[in-house]
Short mmCIF file of C-alpha atoms in Angstrom, two decimals:
data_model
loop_
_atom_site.label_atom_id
_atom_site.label_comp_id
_atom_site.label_asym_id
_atom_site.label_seq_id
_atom_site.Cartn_x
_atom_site.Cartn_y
_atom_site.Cartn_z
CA UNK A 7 122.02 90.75 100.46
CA UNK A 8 118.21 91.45 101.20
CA UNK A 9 118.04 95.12 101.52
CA UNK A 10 114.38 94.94 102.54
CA UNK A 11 113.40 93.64 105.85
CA UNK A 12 110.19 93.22 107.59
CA UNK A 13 109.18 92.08 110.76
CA UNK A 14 107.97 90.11 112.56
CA UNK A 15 108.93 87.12 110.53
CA UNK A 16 106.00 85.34 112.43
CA UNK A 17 103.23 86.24 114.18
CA UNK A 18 100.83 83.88 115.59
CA UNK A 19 97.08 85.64 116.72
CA UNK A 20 93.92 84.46 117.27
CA UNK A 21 90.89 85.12 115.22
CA UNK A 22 89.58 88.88 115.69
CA UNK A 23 92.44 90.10 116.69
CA UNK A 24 94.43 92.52 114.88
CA UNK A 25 97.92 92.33 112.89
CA UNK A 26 100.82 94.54 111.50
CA UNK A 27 103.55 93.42 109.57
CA UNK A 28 106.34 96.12 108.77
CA UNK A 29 108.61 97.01 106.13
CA UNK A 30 112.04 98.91 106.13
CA UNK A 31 114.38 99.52 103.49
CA UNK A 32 117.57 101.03 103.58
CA UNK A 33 116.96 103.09 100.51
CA UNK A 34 114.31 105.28 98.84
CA UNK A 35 111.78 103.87 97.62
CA UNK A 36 110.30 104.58 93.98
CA UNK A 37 106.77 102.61 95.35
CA UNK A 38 106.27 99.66 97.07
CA UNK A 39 104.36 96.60 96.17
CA UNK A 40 102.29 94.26 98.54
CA UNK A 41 101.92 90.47 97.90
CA UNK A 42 100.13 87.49 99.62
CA UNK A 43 101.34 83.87 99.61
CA UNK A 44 99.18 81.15 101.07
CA UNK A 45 100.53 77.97 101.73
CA UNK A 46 101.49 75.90 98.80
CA UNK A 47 100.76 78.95 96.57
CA UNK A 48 102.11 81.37 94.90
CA UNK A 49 102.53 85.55 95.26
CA UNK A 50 99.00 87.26 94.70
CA UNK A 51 99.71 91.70 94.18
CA UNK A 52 97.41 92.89 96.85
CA UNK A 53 98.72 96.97 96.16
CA UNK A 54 100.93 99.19 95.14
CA UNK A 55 101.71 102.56 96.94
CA UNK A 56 103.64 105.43 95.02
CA UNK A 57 103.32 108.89 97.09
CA UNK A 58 104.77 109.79 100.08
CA UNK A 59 102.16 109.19 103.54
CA UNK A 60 99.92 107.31 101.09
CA UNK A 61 97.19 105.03 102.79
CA UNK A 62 95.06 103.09 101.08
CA UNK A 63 92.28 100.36 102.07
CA UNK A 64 91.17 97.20 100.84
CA UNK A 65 87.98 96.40 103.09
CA UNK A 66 90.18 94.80 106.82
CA UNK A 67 93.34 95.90 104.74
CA UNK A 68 95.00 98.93 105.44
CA UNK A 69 98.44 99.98 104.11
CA UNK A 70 100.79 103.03 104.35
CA UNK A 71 103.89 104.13 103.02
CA UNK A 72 106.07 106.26 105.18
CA UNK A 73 106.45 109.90 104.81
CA UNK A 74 110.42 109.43 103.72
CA UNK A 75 109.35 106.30 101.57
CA UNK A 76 111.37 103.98 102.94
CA UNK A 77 109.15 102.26 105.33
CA UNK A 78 105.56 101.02 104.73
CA UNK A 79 103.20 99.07 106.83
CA UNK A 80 100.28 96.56 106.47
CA UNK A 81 97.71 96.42 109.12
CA UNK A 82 94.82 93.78 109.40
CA UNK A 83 92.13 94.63 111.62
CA UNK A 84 90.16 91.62 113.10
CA UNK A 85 92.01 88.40 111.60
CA UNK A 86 90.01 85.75 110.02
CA UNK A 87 91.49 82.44 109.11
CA UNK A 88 91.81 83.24 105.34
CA UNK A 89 93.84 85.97 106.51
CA UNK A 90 96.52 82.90 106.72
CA UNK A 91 99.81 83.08 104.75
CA UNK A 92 102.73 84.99 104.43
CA UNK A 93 103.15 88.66 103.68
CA UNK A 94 105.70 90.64 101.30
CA UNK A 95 106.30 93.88 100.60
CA UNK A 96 108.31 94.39 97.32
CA UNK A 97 110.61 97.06 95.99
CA UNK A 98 111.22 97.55 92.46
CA UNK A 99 114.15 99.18 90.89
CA UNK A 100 114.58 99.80 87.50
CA UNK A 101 113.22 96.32 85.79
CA UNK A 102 114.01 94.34 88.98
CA UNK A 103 111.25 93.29 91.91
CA UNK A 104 113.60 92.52 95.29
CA UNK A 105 111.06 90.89 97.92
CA UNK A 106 110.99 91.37 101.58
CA UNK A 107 111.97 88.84 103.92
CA UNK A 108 108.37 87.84 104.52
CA UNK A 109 106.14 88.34 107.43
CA UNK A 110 104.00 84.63 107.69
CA UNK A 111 100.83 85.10 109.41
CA UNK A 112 98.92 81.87 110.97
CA UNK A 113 95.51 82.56 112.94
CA UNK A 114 93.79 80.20 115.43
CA UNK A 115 89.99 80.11 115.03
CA UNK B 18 91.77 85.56 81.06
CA UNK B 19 94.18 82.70 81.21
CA UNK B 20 96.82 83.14 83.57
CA UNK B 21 100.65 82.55 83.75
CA UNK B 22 101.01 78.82 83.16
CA UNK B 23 104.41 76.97 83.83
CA UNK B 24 105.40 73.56 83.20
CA UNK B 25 106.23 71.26 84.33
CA UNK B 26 105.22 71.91 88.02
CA UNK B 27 107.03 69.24 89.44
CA UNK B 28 110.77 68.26 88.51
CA UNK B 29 113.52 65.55 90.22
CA UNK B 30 116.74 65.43 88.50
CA UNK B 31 120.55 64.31 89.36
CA UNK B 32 123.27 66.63 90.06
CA UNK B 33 125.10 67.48 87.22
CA UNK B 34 122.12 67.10 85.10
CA UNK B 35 120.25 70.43 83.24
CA UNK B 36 116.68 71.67 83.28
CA UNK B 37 114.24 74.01 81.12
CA UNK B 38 111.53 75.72 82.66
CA UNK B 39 108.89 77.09 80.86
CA UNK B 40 106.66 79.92 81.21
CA UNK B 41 103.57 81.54 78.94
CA UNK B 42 102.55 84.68 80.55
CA UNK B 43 99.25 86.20 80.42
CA UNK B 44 97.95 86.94 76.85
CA UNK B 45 99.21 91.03 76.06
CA UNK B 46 101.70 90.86 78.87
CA UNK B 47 105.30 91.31 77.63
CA UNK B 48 107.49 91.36 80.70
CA UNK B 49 108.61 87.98 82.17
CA UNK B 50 110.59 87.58 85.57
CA UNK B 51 111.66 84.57 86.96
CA UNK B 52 112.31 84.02 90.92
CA UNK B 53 113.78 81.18 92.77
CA UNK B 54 111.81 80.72 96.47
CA UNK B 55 113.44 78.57 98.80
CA UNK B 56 113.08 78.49 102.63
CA UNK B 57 116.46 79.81 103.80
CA UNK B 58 116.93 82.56 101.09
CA UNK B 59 113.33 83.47 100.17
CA UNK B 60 112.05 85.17 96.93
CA UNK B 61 114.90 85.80 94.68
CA UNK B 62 115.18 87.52 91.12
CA UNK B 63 116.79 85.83 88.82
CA UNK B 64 115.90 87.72 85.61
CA UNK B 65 113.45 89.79 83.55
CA UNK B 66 112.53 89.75 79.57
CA UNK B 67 111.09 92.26 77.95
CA UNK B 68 110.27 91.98 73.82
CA UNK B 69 112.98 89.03 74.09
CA UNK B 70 115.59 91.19 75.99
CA UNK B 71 117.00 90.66 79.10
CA UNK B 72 116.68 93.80 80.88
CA UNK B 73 117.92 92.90 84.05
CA UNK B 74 119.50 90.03 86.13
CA UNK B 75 120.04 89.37 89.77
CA UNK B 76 123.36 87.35 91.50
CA UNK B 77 122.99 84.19 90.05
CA UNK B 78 126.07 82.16 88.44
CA UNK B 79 126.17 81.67 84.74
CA UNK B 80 124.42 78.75 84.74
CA UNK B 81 121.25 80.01 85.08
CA UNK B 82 120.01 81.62 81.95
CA UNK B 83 116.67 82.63 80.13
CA UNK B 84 115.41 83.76 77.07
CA UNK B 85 112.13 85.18 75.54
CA UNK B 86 110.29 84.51 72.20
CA UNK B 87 108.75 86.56 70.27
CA UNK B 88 105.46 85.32 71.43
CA UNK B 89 106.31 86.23 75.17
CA UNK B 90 106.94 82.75 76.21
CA UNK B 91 109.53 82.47 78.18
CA UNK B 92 112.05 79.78 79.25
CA UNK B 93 114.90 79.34 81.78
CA UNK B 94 117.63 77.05 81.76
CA UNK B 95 120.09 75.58 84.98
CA UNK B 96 122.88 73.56 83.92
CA UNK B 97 125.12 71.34 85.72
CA UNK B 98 122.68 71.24 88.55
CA UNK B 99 123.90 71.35 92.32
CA UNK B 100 121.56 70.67 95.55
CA UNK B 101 121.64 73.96 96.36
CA UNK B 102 119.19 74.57 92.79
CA UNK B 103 116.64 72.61 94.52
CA UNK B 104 113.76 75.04 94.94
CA UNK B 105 110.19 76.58 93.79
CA UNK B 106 111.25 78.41 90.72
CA UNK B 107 108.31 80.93 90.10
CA UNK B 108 107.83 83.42 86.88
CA UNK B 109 105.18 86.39 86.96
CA UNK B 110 103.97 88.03 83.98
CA UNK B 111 103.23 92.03 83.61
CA UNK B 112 102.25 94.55 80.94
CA UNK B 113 105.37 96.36 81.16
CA UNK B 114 108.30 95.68 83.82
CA UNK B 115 108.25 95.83 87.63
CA UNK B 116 106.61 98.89 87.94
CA UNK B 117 103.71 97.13 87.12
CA UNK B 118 101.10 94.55 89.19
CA UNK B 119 103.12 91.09 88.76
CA UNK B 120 101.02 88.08 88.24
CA UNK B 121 102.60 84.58 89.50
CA UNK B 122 101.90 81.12 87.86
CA UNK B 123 101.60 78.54 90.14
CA UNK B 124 105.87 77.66 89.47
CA UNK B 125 107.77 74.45 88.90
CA UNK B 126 109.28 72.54 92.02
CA UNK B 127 112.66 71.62 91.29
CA UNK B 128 114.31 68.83 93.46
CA UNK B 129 117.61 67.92 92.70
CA UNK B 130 119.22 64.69 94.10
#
């Protein structure tokens, strides 16, 4: 079964305002990966976070991995309509990538 | 740089029928996963290929299977197809293995009828 879950599974927000999607795993985590999916596309890597409290920030972007590494965040301050899609965070063990249950994202202008 | 073609991107076949999917990853790259994404189970790993070795494979039945040639390229095969194969099958390409930033191609869309 999916041993990484994130939440919301939707969120709905209007332009400018902000959004956090969240990530939990039942397990240690080695690092954790970030993708993007817009609609009809495919997974684009948006990070990867290794140490323990890491944040790191990609211009709105802002992620963090949780001090025990087994939870990590994405926030997205003031939305914009490309923001749009839906939101993984990814585990790898060993040779194999297990994806989060997804977080989709839509924005209203 | 190119990046990660597959082909065919669109696929409708019969139950009991079998497919190939093919994938050429990103020139250098010698890992190749392959995921199936449908809406009720999500993003699921199938397997990964490394230098034409499987190095790992996720809880699919035996009839999916893959392999990897020397050049990289990679393929994946379902035989005796059910409903339940219908989905976006998606491989991503990397320099090394999961640990690594995966790069998607744009996958094949299997329906089966």
């Amino acid at each position: 079964g999916q041993q990484v879950m994130q939440i919301p599974q939707y969120q709905h927000v209007q332009e400018g305002e902000d959004f956090t999607t969240y990530c939990n795993s039942s397990t240690t985590l080695s690092n954790i990966q970030w993708y993007k999916q817009r609609p009809g596309g495919h997974p684009v890597f948006l990070i990867q976070l290794v140490k323990s409290g890491e944040v790191k920030k990609q211009k709105r972007l802002t992620f963090q991995f949780g001090e025990a590494k087994k939870n990590s965040s994405l926030h997205i301050t003031a939305t914009q309509t490309t923001d749009v899609g839906t939101y993984f965070c990814v585990k790898s063990s060993g040779d194999k990538l297990t994806f989060g249950t997804g977080t989709r994202l839509a924005v209203r202008p | 740089k190119a990046g990660v073609t597959q082909t065919p991107r669109y696929l409708i076949k019969t139950r009991g029928q079998q497919v190939t999917l093919s994938c050429s990853p990103i020139s250098g790259h010698r890992s190749v996963s392959w995921y199936q994404q449908t809406p009720g189970q999500g993003l699921q790993f199938l397997f990964e290929y490394f230098s034409e070795t499987q190095r790992n494979k996720g809880n699919f039945p035996g009839r999916f299977s893959g392999r990897q040639f020397s050049n990289s390229r990679s393929e994946m095969n379902v035989s005796t197809l059910e409903l339940g194969d219908s989905a976006l099958y998606l491989c991503a390409s990397s320099l090394a293995g999961a640990s690594y930033e995966q790069y998607f191609g744009p996958g094949t869309r299997l329906t089966v009828t």
